[in-house]
XYZ file of C-alpha atoms in Angstrom:
546
model
C -37.590 76.173 50.119
C -36.752 73.586 47.487
C -39.241 70.817 46.788
C -38.362 67.317 47.950
C -36.789 65.134 45.322
C -39.379 62.399 45.832
C -43.101 62.607 46.653
C -44.079 62.325 50.300
C -46.625 59.780 51.544
C -47.992 61.296 54.779
C -49.666 58.089 55.957
C -46.288 56.339 56.295
C -44.254 57.098 59.457
C -40.498 57.445 59.296
C -38.451 55.811 57.913
C -41.104 54.624 55.431
C -41.726 57.775 53.278
C -38.413 57.947 51.457
C -38.178 54.206 50.932
C -41.750 53.780 49.723
C -41.531 56.851 47.517
C -38.432 55.529 45.814
C -40.123 52.180 45.269
C -43.348 53.602 43.844
C -42.176 56.804 42.140
C -41.449 55.416 38.667
C -44.183 52.733 38.610
C -46.813 55.284 39.649
C -45.692 57.816 37.054
C -45.789 55.189 34.343
C -49.108 53.718 35.431
C -50.826 57.103 35.645
C -49.687 58.123 32.163
C -52.836 57.761 29.993
C -50.963 56.087 27.148
C -49.541 53.452 29.463
C -52.489 52.880 31.797
C -54.173 50.165 29.788
C -50.880 48.405 29.118
C -49.987 48.405 32.781
C -53.446 47.893 34.269
C -52.492 44.388 35.381
C -49.867 45.924 37.653
C -52.645 47.389 39.780
C -53.608 43.857 40.735
C -50.291 43.624 42.568
C -49.906 47.260 43.677
C -53.253 47.522 45.441
C -52.878 44.597 47.882
C -49.215 45.515 48.501
C -50.209 49.081 49.308
C -52.976 47.842 51.612
C -50.510 45.692 53.544
C -48.080 48.607 53.882
C -50.891 50.846 55.119
C -51.822 48.262 57.753
C -48.208 48.018 58.871
C -47.801 51.782 58.983
C -51.034 52.129 60.950
C -49.664 49.815 63.602
C -46.390 51.755 63.764
C -48.190 55.093 64.018
C -50.426 53.782 66.793
C -47.409 52.572 68.727
C -45.590 55.885 68.289
C -48.617 57.905 69.387
C -49.116 55.663 72.394
C -45.471 56.035 73.387
C -45.733 59.833 73.280
C -48.373 59.756 76.012
C -46.493 57.331 78.185
C -48.279 54.127 77.132
C -46.658 50.933 75.987
C -48.249 48.803 73.290
C -46.322 45.539 73.134
C -46.375 43.746 69.817
C -47.151 40.184 70.887
C -47.458 37.055 68.795
C -51.121 36.907 69.775
C -51.801 40.366 68.334
C -49.807 39.566 65.218
C -51.790 36.362 64.717
C -55.016 38.301 65.260
C -54.062 40.772 62.534
C -53.142 37.952 60.159
C -56.442 36.187 60.879
C -58.343 39.401 60.227
C -56.595 39.923 56.909
C -57.363 36.316 55.964
C -61.051 36.697 56.814
C -61.241 39.851 54.697
C -59.824 37.842 51.797
C -62.210 34.942 52.487
C -65.180 37.320 52.458
C -64.040 38.749 49.128
C -63.764 35.208 47.758
C -67.365 34.552 48.786
C -68.292 37.753 46.940
C -66.707 36.242 43.822
C -69.004 33.247 44.303
C -71.929 35.710 44.327
C -70.920 36.812 40.847
C -70.634 33.164 39.905
C -74.216 32.457 40.945
C -75.366 35.443 38.886
C -73.571 34.177 35.771
C -74.729 30.610 36.391
C -78.398 31.494 36.838
C -78.383 33.915 33.905
C -76.524 31.472 31.668
C -79.074 28.717 32.251
C -81.920 31.203 31.627
C -83.206 32.091 28.176
C -82.092 35.412 26.719
C -85.414 37.102 27.496
C -84.979 36.505 31.250
C -81.314 37.439 31.752
C -81.888 40.872 33.296
C -84.340 39.336 35.746
C -81.833 36.686 36.842
C -79.108 39.294 37.377
C -81.409 41.716 39.194
C -82.631 39.025 41.576
C -79.073 38.068 42.503
C -78.108 41.686 43.145
C -81.174 42.528 45.219
C -80.798 39.279 47.140
C -77.511 40.453 48.595
C -78.896 43.905 49.373
C -81.912 42.512 51.232
C -79.888 39.806 52.976
C -77.416 42.333 54.341
C -80.134 44.554 55.813
C -82.203 41.687 57.228
C -79.174 39.959 58.708
C -77.895 43.215 60.226
C -81.237 44.145 61.775
C -82.344 40.840 63.318
C -81.173 37.728 61.423
C -77.688 37.729 62.932
C -79.182 38.062 66.421
C -81.569 35.153 65.837
C -78.684 32.985 64.655
C -75.890 33.900 67.079
C -77.712 35.735 69.888
C -76.620 34.479 73.305
C -79.766 35.486 75.203
C -82.050 32.936 73.556
C -82.464 29.205 73.966
C -81.593 26.035 72.066
C -84.095 26.828 69.323
C -83.692 30.547 68.680
C -81.109 33.188 69.510
C -81.890 36.605 70.908
C -80.232 39.824 71.993
C -77.844 42.335 70.424
C -80.278 43.403 67.722
C -78.951 45.608 64.933
C -75.472 44.186 65.557
C -75.465 45.688 69.026
C -72.626 43.590 70.462
C -69.354 45.406 71.096
C -66.971 42.585 70.166
C -67.063 39.084 68.705
C -66.008 37.667 72.078
C -69.569 36.877 73.111
C -69.839 34.602 70.056
C -66.901 32.467 71.151
C -64.191 34.345 69.249
C -61.286 36.265 70.714
C -61.739 40.052 70.546
C -59.528 42.130 68.275
C -56.539 42.620 68.178
C -55.962 39.069 69.461
C -58.947 37.788 67.483
C -61.433 38.998 64.867
C -63.313 42.307 64.719
C -67.058 41.800 65.015
C -67.603 43.586 61.698
C -65.543 41.034 59.745
C -67.298 38.118 61.430
C -70.660 39.668 60.551
C -69.756 40.361 56.912
C -68.540 36.807 56.358
C -71.675 35.281 57.885
C -73.859 37.655 55.876
C -72.158 36.532 52.676
C -72.915 32.901 53.524
C -76.559 33.712 54.242
C -77.036 35.367 50.866
C -75.975 32.213 49.035
C -79.069 30.447 50.377
C -81.417 32.903 48.684
C -79.451 32.763 45.424
C -79.902 28.995 45.411
C -83.689 29.388 45.472
C -83.568 32.042 42.748
C -81.967 29.637 40.294
C -84.692 27.027 40.661
C -87.740 29.226 40.120
C -86.287 31.508 37.481
C -88.278 32.609 34.404
C -91.711 32.592 36.058
C -91.761 34.197 39.532
C -92.590 37.854 40.105
C -89.563 39.919 41.049
C -91.283 41.593 44.003
C -92.721 38.360 45.352
C -89.367 36.598 45.368
C -87.823 39.461 47.327
C -90.627 39.143 49.877
C -89.881 35.434 50.221
C -86.188 36.246 50.679
C -87.012 38.324 53.752
C -88.709 35.346 55.415
C -86.143 32.827 54.189
C -83.103 34.690 55.518
C -84.721 36.456 58.448
C -86.439 33.407 59.920
C -85.734 30.014 58.308
C -82.008 30.352 57.677
C -81.405 32.102 60.989
C -83.290 29.488 63.013
C -81.636 26.487 61.358
C -78.292 28.250 61.607
C -78.824 28.716 65.335
C -79.580 25.022 65.775
C -76.268 24.095 64.139
C -73.840 27.038 64.431
C -75.326 29.095 67.246
C -75.105 26.515 70.033
C -78.608 25.158 69.436
C -80.078 21.743 70.035
C -78.600 20.025 66.959
C -75.138 21.265 67.866
C -75.457 20.005 71.430
C -76.696 16.663 70.150
C -73.498 16.259 68.125
C -74.703 17.181 64.627
C -71.876 18.502 62.418
C -71.974 20.880 59.467
C -68.705 22.737 59.088
C -69.407 25.002 56.103
C -73.058 24.653 55.207
C -74.070 21.408 53.484
C -77.212 21.596 55.624
C -77.500 25.188 56.841
C -76.907 26.764 53.432
C -77.671 24.169 50.770
C -80.332 21.909 52.266
C -82.220 24.955 53.541
C -82.062 26.565 50.101
C -82.838 23.278 48.373
C -85.961 22.560 50.420
C -87.191 26.130 49.891
C -86.646 25.721 46.143
C -88.457 22.364 46.142
C -91.506 23.916 47.797
C -91.448 26.870 45.424
C -91.316 24.649 42.349
C -94.199 22.534 43.623
C -96.388 25.618 44.066
C -95.286 27.618 41.003
C -95.402 24.765 38.526
C -93.301 24.422 35.363
C -92.560 27.053 32.740
C -95.068 27.322 29.933
C -94.311 24.899 27.133
C -92.043 22.669 29.192
C -94.388 19.705 29.707
C -97.351 20.551 27.483
C -96.864 17.488 25.293
C -96.057 13.894 26.141
C -92.372 14.581 25.688
C -90.325 17.073 27.674
C -89.435 20.187 25.679
C -85.888 21.409 26.108
C -86.007 25.092 27.079
C -82.246 25.505 26.972
C -80.398 28.387 28.589
C -79.082 31.158 26.388
C -75.344 30.955 27.194
C -73.296 27.959 28.213
C -70.317 30.331 28.294
C -71.931 32.273 31.137
C -72.756 29.074 32.992
C -69.163 27.861 32.605
C -67.796 31.173 33.880
C -70.219 31.038 36.798
C -69.012 27.555 37.699
C -65.371 28.674 37.774
C -66.207 31.726 39.906
C -68.172 29.629 42.392
C -65.329 27.103 42.503
C -62.866 29.872 43.341
C -65.245 31.465 45.824
C -65.782 28.155 47.586
C -62.226 28.274 48.891
C -63.397 31.298 50.875
C -66.636 29.648 52.013
C -64.910 26.527 53.330
C -61.462 27.650 54.462
C -62.908 30.913 55.773
C -65.129 28.935 58.134
C -62.023 28.204 60.214
C -61.984 31.921 61.190
C -58.198 31.788 61.412
C -55.204 31.288 59.159
C -53.776 28.108 60.618
C -52.686 24.633 59.560
C -56.293 23.609 58.804
C -56.632 26.039 55.909
C -54.226 24.386 53.407
C -55.729 20.979 54.159
C -59.256 22.268 53.562
C -58.250 23.913 50.279
C -56.784 20.628 49.036
C -59.750 18.536 50.154
C -62.270 20.896 48.541
C -60.401 20.956 45.251
C -60.070 17.168 45.120
C -63.788 16.738 45.730
C -64.629 19.205 42.952
C -62.462 17.524 40.325
C -63.864 14.119 41.281
C -67.416 15.414 40.946
C -66.783 16.939 37.536
C -64.999 13.862 36.206
C -67.634 11.380 37.361
C -70.407 13.629 36.014
C -68.671 13.595 32.629
C -68.391 9.787 32.651
C -72.022 9.386 33.746
C -73.179 11.778 31.030
C -71.220 9.872 28.401
C -72.623 6.528 29.544
C -76.169 7.910 29.308
C -76.012 9.785 26.007
C -72.619 8.986 24.445
C -71.846 12.700 24.808
C -69.998 14.648 27.488
C -72.584 17.296 28.361
C -70.862 20.425 29.712
C -73.982 21.460 31.621
C -73.898 18.170 33.531
C -70.166 18.475 34.204
C -70.786 21.921 35.681
C -73.476 20.524 37.945
C -71.209 17.668 38.982
C -68.503 20.101 40.082
C -70.986 22.246 41.991
C -72.658 19.267 43.668
C -69.248 18.082 44.861
C -68.476 21.519 46.321
C -71.807 21.428 48.134
C -71.255 17.919 49.486
C -67.713 18.475 50.762
C -68.703 21.660 52.607
C -70.100 19.777 55.587
C -66.943 17.821 56.389
C -64.005 19.488 54.623
C -62.237 20.016 57.964
C -62.564 16.397 59.086
C -62.003 14.039 56.138
C -58.962 12.671 54.336
C -58.075 13.340 50.721
C -59.236 9.864 49.696
C -62.566 10.401 51.442
C -62.901 13.755 49.669
C -62.545 12.021 46.312
C -65.299 9.563 47.240
C -67.596 12.314 48.501
C -67.108 14.397 45.360
C -67.423 11.455 42.983
C -70.701 10.251 44.484
C -72.049 13.818 44.485
C -71.238 14.185 40.778
C -72.961 10.899 39.976
C -76.067 11.791 41.988
C -76.290 15.222 40.351
C -76.533 13.750 36.856
C -78.971 11.010 37.868
C -81.328 13.295 39.772
C -81.420 15.989 37.086
C -83.146 13.456 34.851
C -85.327 12.153 37.673
C -86.640 15.579 38.690
C -87.420 16.262 35.039
C -89.409 13.040 34.811
C -91.535 13.980 37.827
C -92.107 17.389 36.184
C -90.253 19.616 38.598
C -88.996 22.249 36.161
C -85.610 23.325 37.542
C -83.667 25.267 34.861
C -80.401 25.568 36.806
C -80.460 22.142 38.458
C -80.754 23.471 42.004
C -82.507 20.411 43.406
C -79.933 17.933 42.131
C -76.958 20.145 43.061
C -77.922 21.796 46.331
C -80.704 19.666 47.807
C -79.340 16.242 46.856
C -75.740 17.425 47.212
C -76.484 18.915 50.619
C -78.246 15.786 51.844
C -75.415 13.572 50.623
C -72.815 15.875 52.175
C -74.580 15.693 55.530
C -74.701 11.898 55.394
C -71.100 11.724 54.163
C -69.973 13.588 57.278
C -71.339 10.760 59.398
C -69.600 8.189 57.213
C -66.162 9.657 56.474
C -65.374 11.792 59.546
C -61.819 10.935 60.629
C -62.632 10.803 64.336
C -66.190 9.541 64.710
C -67.441 8.551 61.262
C -68.752 5.172 60.247
C -65.345 4.308 58.760
C -63.915 4.379 62.304
C -66.548 1.956 63.580
C -68.692 4.661 65.207
C -72.390 4.955 64.358
C -73.589 7.773 66.642
C -72.471 10.644 64.391
C -74.262 9.171 61.378
C -77.414 8.798 63.486
C -77.140 12.442 64.568
C -76.728 13.499 60.940
C -79.858 11.596 59.907
C -81.848 13.193 62.731
C -80.628 16.605 61.607
C -81.624 15.914 58.003
C -85.130 14.906 59.075
C -85.587 17.881 61.417
C -84.376 20.489 58.935
C -86.300 18.879 56.074
C -89.630 18.798 57.905
C -89.229 22.346 59.198
C -88.209 23.789 55.826
C -90.941 22.040 53.842
C -93.680 23.240 56.203
C -92.245 26.745 56.543
C -91.627 27.207 52.817
C -95.020 25.868 51.745
C -96.767 28.229 54.152
C -94.812 31.309 53.022
C -95.039 30.512 49.300
C -98.785 29.852 49.630
C -99.402 33.104 51.503
C -97.466 35.119 48.936
C -99.340 33.404 46.112
C -102.694 34.099 47.736
C -101.944 37.758 48.429
C -99.800 38.861 45.476
C -100.132 36.133 42.833
C -96.489 34.929 42.885
C -96.305 34.031 39.194
C -96.060 36.468 36.288
C -98.892 36.631 33.773
C -99.009 34.508 30.652
C -98.073 37.354 28.317
C -95.269 38.405 30.627
C -93.847 34.901 30.569
C -94.119 34.699 26.790
C -92.324 37.994 26.154
C -89.873 37.434 28.981
C -89.437 38.797 32.486
C -86.841 41.295 31.309
C -89.608 43.257 29.602
C -92.557 42.451 31.868
C -90.743 42.948 35.193
C -87.930 45.385 34.374
C -88.763 47.099 31.094
C -85.328 46.483 29.564
C -83.515 43.740 27.675
C -80.084 42.222 28.157
C -79.227 42.110 24.458
C -79.759 44.316 21.447
C -78.347 43.745 18.016
C -78.086 39.959 18.129
C -80.002 37.206 16.389
C -82.163 35.584 19.049
C -84.736 32.849 19.338
C -88.330 33.995 19.570
C -91.796 32.508 19.448
C -91.998 31.168 15.949
C -88.330 30.614 15.227
C -85.081 32.525 14.784
C -85.655 36.251 14.315
C -83.163 39.104 13.904
C -83.109 41.809 16.572
C -81.848 45.158 15.344
C -79.399 47.396 17.179
C -80.934 50.422 15.433
C -82.991 51.222 12.371
C -79.963 51.315 10.082
C -78.319 48.054 11.091
C -79.713 44.802 9.759
C -78.295 41.809 11.587
C -80.489 39.208 9.950
C -79.044 35.941 8.714
C -79.075 35.351 4.992
C -81.570 32.710 3.957
C -78.939 31.348 1.602
C -76.530 30.495 4.427
C -76.386 26.673 4.595
C -76.864 24.995 7.969
C -75.265 21.772 9.060
C -77.510 18.900 10.101
C -76.684 19.493 13.778
C -77.421 23.235 13.489
C -80.672 22.506 11.691
C -81.797 20.031 14.358
C -80.907 22.488 17.120
C -82.826 25.294 15.432
C -85.829 23.022 14.939
C -85.797 22.053 18.630
C -85.710 25.717 19.662
C -88.460 26.605 17.221
C -90.640 23.682 18.288
C -90.266 24.555 21.979
C -91.043 28.220 21.374
C -94.033 27.455 19.166
C -95.369 25.076 21.810
C -94.891 27.682 24.524
C -96.491 30.413 22.442
C -99.433 28.241 21.443
C -100.010 27.154 25.030
C -100.046 30.707 26.328
C -102.271 31.873 23.461
C -104.784 29.109 24.205
C -104.857 29.940 27.907
C -105.322 33.640 27.195
C -108.237 32.856 24.870
C -109.802 30.623 27.527
C -109.443 33.370 30.129
C -111.061 35.908 27.784
C -113.942 33.501 27.104
C -114.497 33.060 30.834
C -114.502 36.837 31.380
C -116.934 37.437 28.531
């Protein structure tokens, strides 16, 4: 028997094999050739989703053919087609949220010093792992469970429900599979813990933060989420939060506020009358993180529709307009304050705008979105300085971005909502929003203070003085993020060698510009202050012991 002239794809029913084989024969041969793979790697970006779509189509055809062979009829209705399209959209939205996860990792690591980069990345990774397990086992049931009351959900533990129908969604194939609904909600929950991680970075014990994450996601986030999204008392009162200005960002912001109050600032930050600038190690990472979060936020907001309908394009436009307004106003505010356009403040302005628009992106006009984003960007810059003055050491700017941005976004919903906002002459929605802010704020402050205090009393919460001086990468993980680069260290700029044979030190004869010299002096002064502070405290502790 002669071999077929084209390869056969067994997962495609007739008449697909010959057609698909002809389409993919030459591209696949070229792509899989080692010499051409790197040149053509970009083509995989297009081949993979196209192949996935064809597989989905073929699966439907095969199912219909098999059903027909046993005498069943599976009509292809518009409802089932829309359900499949919605499912595909929610898969994409979930993947977009995953991109935002990477963005938070880059953002937090970029605003951390080089000696704490591994710790920032590890916390973000483990946060998602723990969130997924906690949410699967009981968090999802507490949030969406239908057997509870207005304050807490119950039932269907360990994702025991058969379909998403009991949560108000149509069952698949007319609606969404339960698994996709769960994965999307899990991705949103994890963002809350990542928010807290950015605020308390560079000083909290790795283990202790993971313990706090269990309580934050398993109890606090799930309870507040039930009040708003699970048919709880705030929802019945008329409180609105479409994509998490309160449930995600205010919850995370209040938890971060409590953690900062209990942990205290990083060593060397406020040891003198002036505030020492402990700058992050990579603005490039922070910039990349901002762009990834911006992209991922299209999934967070538009995915909250749970369908691919006419609302989605409108939400995408509104979210983008708010973000550009926030970044632009943050730039102007920064320039008015310092005569310089600080990129770190522009990044925070964009992120604060994304946070603020989340609560009402389905219910405001484009003009309102610009106002919401612009005010969020302004507030972010103002409150970064204010929190620094009251000595709340927040390296990433979580409080000004997520707490203040979330509070403003919740209020903005009551002002700019197209149907019942203050701009329409209605006051009730704004009143409901203020009640929700107060309720969530009081609950989160009390809950977070109790949990942080218990963890501190039992485990210690904060790393030791030597661990903080040498960095959490070494003290908590035993590895470093960089090797072979010139880095800042206690006492100034010191070369770090890739191996014994490679000297990467900077020549002492290399001239520095005035700006470079001032920057190096600031780094050296901050590190010397930090090192001296820790040394003094260690000596005092030794004296007390002796």
